[in-house]
mmCIF file of C-alpha atoms in Angstrom:
data_model
loop_
_atom_site.group_PDB
_atom_site.id
_atom_site.type_symbol
_atom_site.label_atom_id
_atom_site.label_comp_id
_atom_site.label_asym_id
_atom_site.label_seq_id
_atom_site.Cartn_x
_atom_site.Cartn_y
_atom_site.Cartn_z
ATOM 1 C CA MET T 1 0.000 0.000 0.000
ATOM 2 C CA ASN T 2 1.295 3.402 -0.981
ATOM 3 C CA PRO T 3 2.177 5.662 2.004
ATOM 4 C CA TRP T 4 0.574 8.642 0.231
ATOM 5 C CA ILE T 5 -2.785 6.879 0.172
ATOM 6 C CA VAL T 6 -2.531 6.135 3.896
ATOM 7 C CA PHE T 7 -1.570 9.768 4.553
ATOM 8 C CA ALA T 8 -4.525 11.009 2.455
ATOM 9 C CA ILE T 9 -6.971 8.762 4.339
ATOM 10 C CA ILE T 10 -5.661 9.912 7.719
ATOM 11 C CA LEU T 11 -5.851 13.544 6.556
ATOM 12 C CA LEU T 12 -9.474 13.106 5.423
ATOM 13 C CA ILE T 13 -10.430 11.521 8.740
ATOM 14 C CA ALA T 14 -8.723 14.343 10.666
ATOM 15 C CA LEU T 15 -10.497 16.993 8.551
ATOM 16 C CA ALA T 16 -13.854 15.279 9.116
ATOM 17 C CA ILE T 17 -13.267 15.219 12.883
ATOM 18 C CA LEU T 18 -12.208 18.889 12.922
ATOM 19 C CA GLY T 19 -15.266 19.852 10.851
ATOM 20 C CA PHE T 20 -17.567 18.015 13.250
ATOM 21 C CA LEU T 21 -15.941 19.635 16.286
ATOM 22 C CA TYR T 22 -16.240 23.096 14.706
ATOM 23 C CA TYR T 23 -19.934 22.543 13.950
ATOM 24 C CA LYS T 24 -20.654 21.197 17.431
ATOM 25 C CA GLY T 25 -18.677 24.001 19.119
ATOM 26 C CA SER T 26 -20.496 26.761 17.238
ATOM 27 C CA LYS T 27 -23.833 25.157 18.116
ATOM 28 C CA LEU T 28 -22.897 25.011 21.817
ATOM 29 C CA GLN T 29 -21.717 28.649 21.723
ATOM 30 C CA LYS T 30 -25.088 29.759 20.357
ATOM 31 C CA GLU T 31 -26.917 27.846 23.090
ATOM 32 C CA GLN T 32 -24.684 29.361 25.774
ATOM 33 C CA GLN T 33 -25.278 32.867 24.405
ATOM 34 C CA GLU T 34 -29.061 32.325 24.487
ATOM 35 C CA GLN T 35 -28.871 31.061 28.074
ATOM 36 C CA LYS T 36 -26.846 34.116 29.142
ATOM 37 C CA GLU T 37 -29.386 36.441 27.507
ATOM 38 C CA GLN T 38 -32.212 34.712 29.395
ATOM 39 C CA LEU T 39 -30.245 34.943 32.626
ATOM 40 C CA PHE T 40 -29.580 38.671 32.236
ATOM 41 C CA SER T 41 -33.163 39.415 31.194
ATOM 42 C CA ALA T 42 -34.514 37.766 34.373
ATOM 43 C CA ALA T 43 -32.139 39.661 36.694
ATOM 44 C CA THR T 44 -33.548 41.985 39.369
ATOM 45 C CA PRO T 45 -31.708 44.636 41.407
ATOM 46 C CA VAL T 46 -31.099 43.679 45.050
ATOM 47 C CA THR T 47 -29.308 45.349 47.948
ATOM 48 C CA MET T 48 -27.270 42.874 49.960
ATOM 49 C CA LEU T 49 -24.661 42.748 52.690
ATOM 50 C CA VAL T 50 -21.822 40.439 51.670
ATOM 51 C CA ILE T 51 -20.695 38.332 54.624
ATOM 52 C CA ASP T 52 -18.163 36.004 53.018
ATOM 53 C CA LYS T 53 -16.968 34.781 49.648
ATOM 54 C CA LYS T 54 -15.070 31.610 48.780
ATOM 55 C CA ARG T 55 -14.413 29.183 45.963
ATOM 56 C CA LEU T 56 -15.911 25.881 47.091
ATOM 57 C CA PRO T 57 -16.920 22.576 45.512
ATOM 58 C CA LEU T 58 -20.620 22.608 44.720
ATOM 59 C CA LYS T 59 -21.451 19.929 47.308
ATOM 60 C CA ASP T 60 -19.802 21.982 50.110
ATOM 61 C CA SER T 61 -21.207 25.333 49.023
ATOM 62 C CA GLY T 62 -24.350 25.389 51.174
ATOM 63 C CA LEU T 63 -26.639 25.765 48.171
ATOM 64 C CA PRO T 64 -30.084 24.106 48.191
ATOM 65 C CA GLN T 65 -30.031 20.355 47.515
ATOM 66 C CA ILE T 66 -32.208 20.734 44.423
ATOM 67 C CA VAL T 67 -29.519 22.901 42.801
ATOM 68 C CA ILE T 68 -26.849 20.290 43.522
ATOM 69 C CA ASP T 69 -29.071 17.497 42.177
ATOM 70 C CA GLN T 70 -29.720 19.354 38.907
ATOM 71 C CA THR T 71 -26.055 19.923 38.077
ATOM 72 C CA PRO T 72 -24.224 17.312 35.998
ATOM 73 C CA LYS T 73 -22.041 14.890 37.969
ATOM 74 C CA ARG T 74 -18.809 16.115 36.370
ATOM 75 C CA ALA T 75 -19.594 19.708 37.440
ATOM 76 C CA ARG T 76 -20.249 18.833 41.090
ATOM 77 C CA ARG T 77 -16.533 18.466 41.820
ATOM 78 C CA ALA T 78 -15.602 21.804 40.232
ATOM 79 C CA LYS T 79 -15.096 24.764 42.521
ATOM 80 C CA VAL T 80 -17.630 27.563 42.121
ATOM 81 C CA PRO T 81 -17.476 31.160 43.389
ATOM 82 C CA VAL T 82 -19.889 31.166 46.345
ATOM 83 C CA VAL T 83 -20.964 34.373 48.094
ATOM 84 C CA LYS T 84 -22.720 34.267 51.456
ATOM 85 C CA ALA T 85 -24.871 37.388 51.704
ATOM 86 C CA LYS T 86 -27.628 38.820 53.856
ATOM 87 C CA ILE T 87 -30.603 39.895 51.764
ATOM 88 C CA GLY T 88 -33.122 41.519 54.061
ATOM 89 C CA PRO T 89 -33.352 39.393 57.221
ATOM 90 C CA LYS T 90 -32.273 36.187 55.456
ATOM 91 C CA VAL T 91 -28.713 34.883 54.972
ATOM 92 C CA THR T 92 -28.351 33.015 51.680
ATOM 93 C CA SER T 93 -25.625 31.374 49.645
ATOM 94 C CA LEU T 94 -25.344 32.675 46.099
ATOM 95 C CA ILE T 95 -23.222 31.822 43.063
ATOM 96 C CA ALA T 96 -21.346 34.726 41.469
ATOM 97 C CA ASP T 97 -20.369 35.180 37.851
ATOM 98 C CA GLU T 98 -16.628 34.678 37.303
ATOM 99 C CA ASN T 99 -16.211 38.245 36.025
ATOM 100 C CA VAL T 100 -18.029 39.712 39.042
ATOM 101 C CA TYR T 101 -16.556 37.545 41.803
ATOM 102 C CA ASP T 102 -13.241 39.425 42.052
ATOM 103 C CA LEU T 103 -15.054 42.773 42.343
ATOM 104 C CA ILE T 104 -17.301 41.796 45.266
ATOM 105 C CA PRO T 105 -16.096 43.373 48.526
ATOM 106 C CA VAL T 106 -16.408 41.351 51.745
ATOM 107 C CA LYS T 107 -18.310 42.781 54.732
ATOM 108 C CA ALA T 108 -19.797 45.584 52.655
ATOM 109 C CA GLU T 109 -23.207 46.496 51.315
ATOM 110 C CA ILE T 110 -23.623 46.372 47.537
ATOM 111 C CA LYS T 111 -26.349 46.663 44.953
ATOM 112 C CA ALA T 112 -26.256 43.749 42.551
ATOM 113 C CA MET T 113 -28.313 42.250 39.768
ATOM 114 C CA LEU T 114 -29.559 38.868 40.951
ATOM 115 C CA SER T 115 -31.092 36.186 38.753
ATOM 116 C CA GLY T 116 -32.349 33.434 41.044
ATOM 117 C CA ILE T 117 -29.277 32.468 43.077
ATOM 118 C CA TYR T 118 -26.828 33.837 40.489
ATOM 119 C CA ILE T 119 -25.155 37.250 40.825
ATOM 120 C CA THR T 120 -24.823 38.595 37.284
ATOM 121 C CA SER T 121 -23.406 42.089 37.902
ATOM 122 C CA ILE T 122 -22.675 44.713 40.549
ATOM 123 C CA ASN T 123 -24.224 48.144 40.203
ATOM 124 C CA ASN T 124 -22.816 50.156 43.086
ATOM 125 C CA PHE T 125 -20.784 49.908 46.257
ATOM 126 C CA ARG T 126 -21.623 51.654 49.519
ATOM 127 C CA LYS T 127 -18.620 52.859 51.467
ATOM 128 C CA ALA T 128 -16.580 49.899 50.327
ATOM 129 C CA PRO T 129 -13.256 50.006 48.552
ATOM 130 C CA VAL T 130 -13.023 47.799 45.514
ATOM 131 C CA PRO T 131 -10.749 44.873 46.413
ATOM 132 C CA LYS T 132 -7.646 44.202 44.362
ATOM 133 C CA PRO T 133 -8.216 41.214 42.119
ATOM 134 C CA GLU T 134 -6.411 38.023 43.031
ATOM 135 C CA LYS T 135 -3.596 36.730 40.876
ATOM 136 C CA LYS T 136 -5.077 34.415 38.303
ATOM 137 C CA GLY T 137 -3.651 31.159 37.073
ATOM 138 C CA MET T 138 -3.238 30.143 33.481
ATOM 139 C CA MET T 139 -6.597 28.317 33.284
ATOM 140 C CA ALA T 140 -8.497 31.322 34.667
ATOM 141 C CA LYS T 141 -6.851 33.582 32.108
ATOM 142 C CA LEU T 142 -7.776 31.195 29.298
ATOM 143 C CA ARG T 143 -11.400 31.028 30.530
ATOM 144 C CA LYS T 144 -11.570 34.837 30.621
ATOM 145 C CA LYS T 145 -10.246 35.084 27.056
ATOM 146 C CA ALA T 146 -12.803 32.513 25.915
ATOM 147 C CA ASP T 147 -15.614 34.417 27.681
ATOM 148 C CA ASP T 148 -14.484 37.689 26.104
ATOM 149 C CA LEU T 149 -14.484 36.095 22.656
ATOM 150 C CA THR T 150 -17.978 34.660 23.081
ATOM 151 C CA THR T 151 -19.485 37.885 24.410
ATOM 152 C CA THR T 152 -18.010 40.079 21.660
ATOM 153 C CA LYS T 153 -19.512 37.989 18.842
#
């Protein structure tokens, strides 16, 4: 068998796989963009007192059990940005957006846009200095670049 024929077959298979991955990736990006639009459209402004913020695994985060049950099994081990805040008389655990998490001051009152248990953005701070963002690792920087690319399209 000629090595050029083998090379051509392998090249065709690789191109078919890359084409499929491109198609699937663009489809998933569109779905993610639609979900973000729905999330931001359902957001309501809330004044809250931030008590604590941490990155915790989903099972240790203190979120309602129904939220943990609805997440995929592979995502339960991932660490999520959890914010413990007092909204009115009630102390609740909330999940913050990755872009917003670094901006949230601890032990300060803020006005934020809240969509269910998800903090989508921060509108204003009350007598609280904006904390310096933490140093980010390589994976966090790559995620931020990917988020920036998806939101600009």
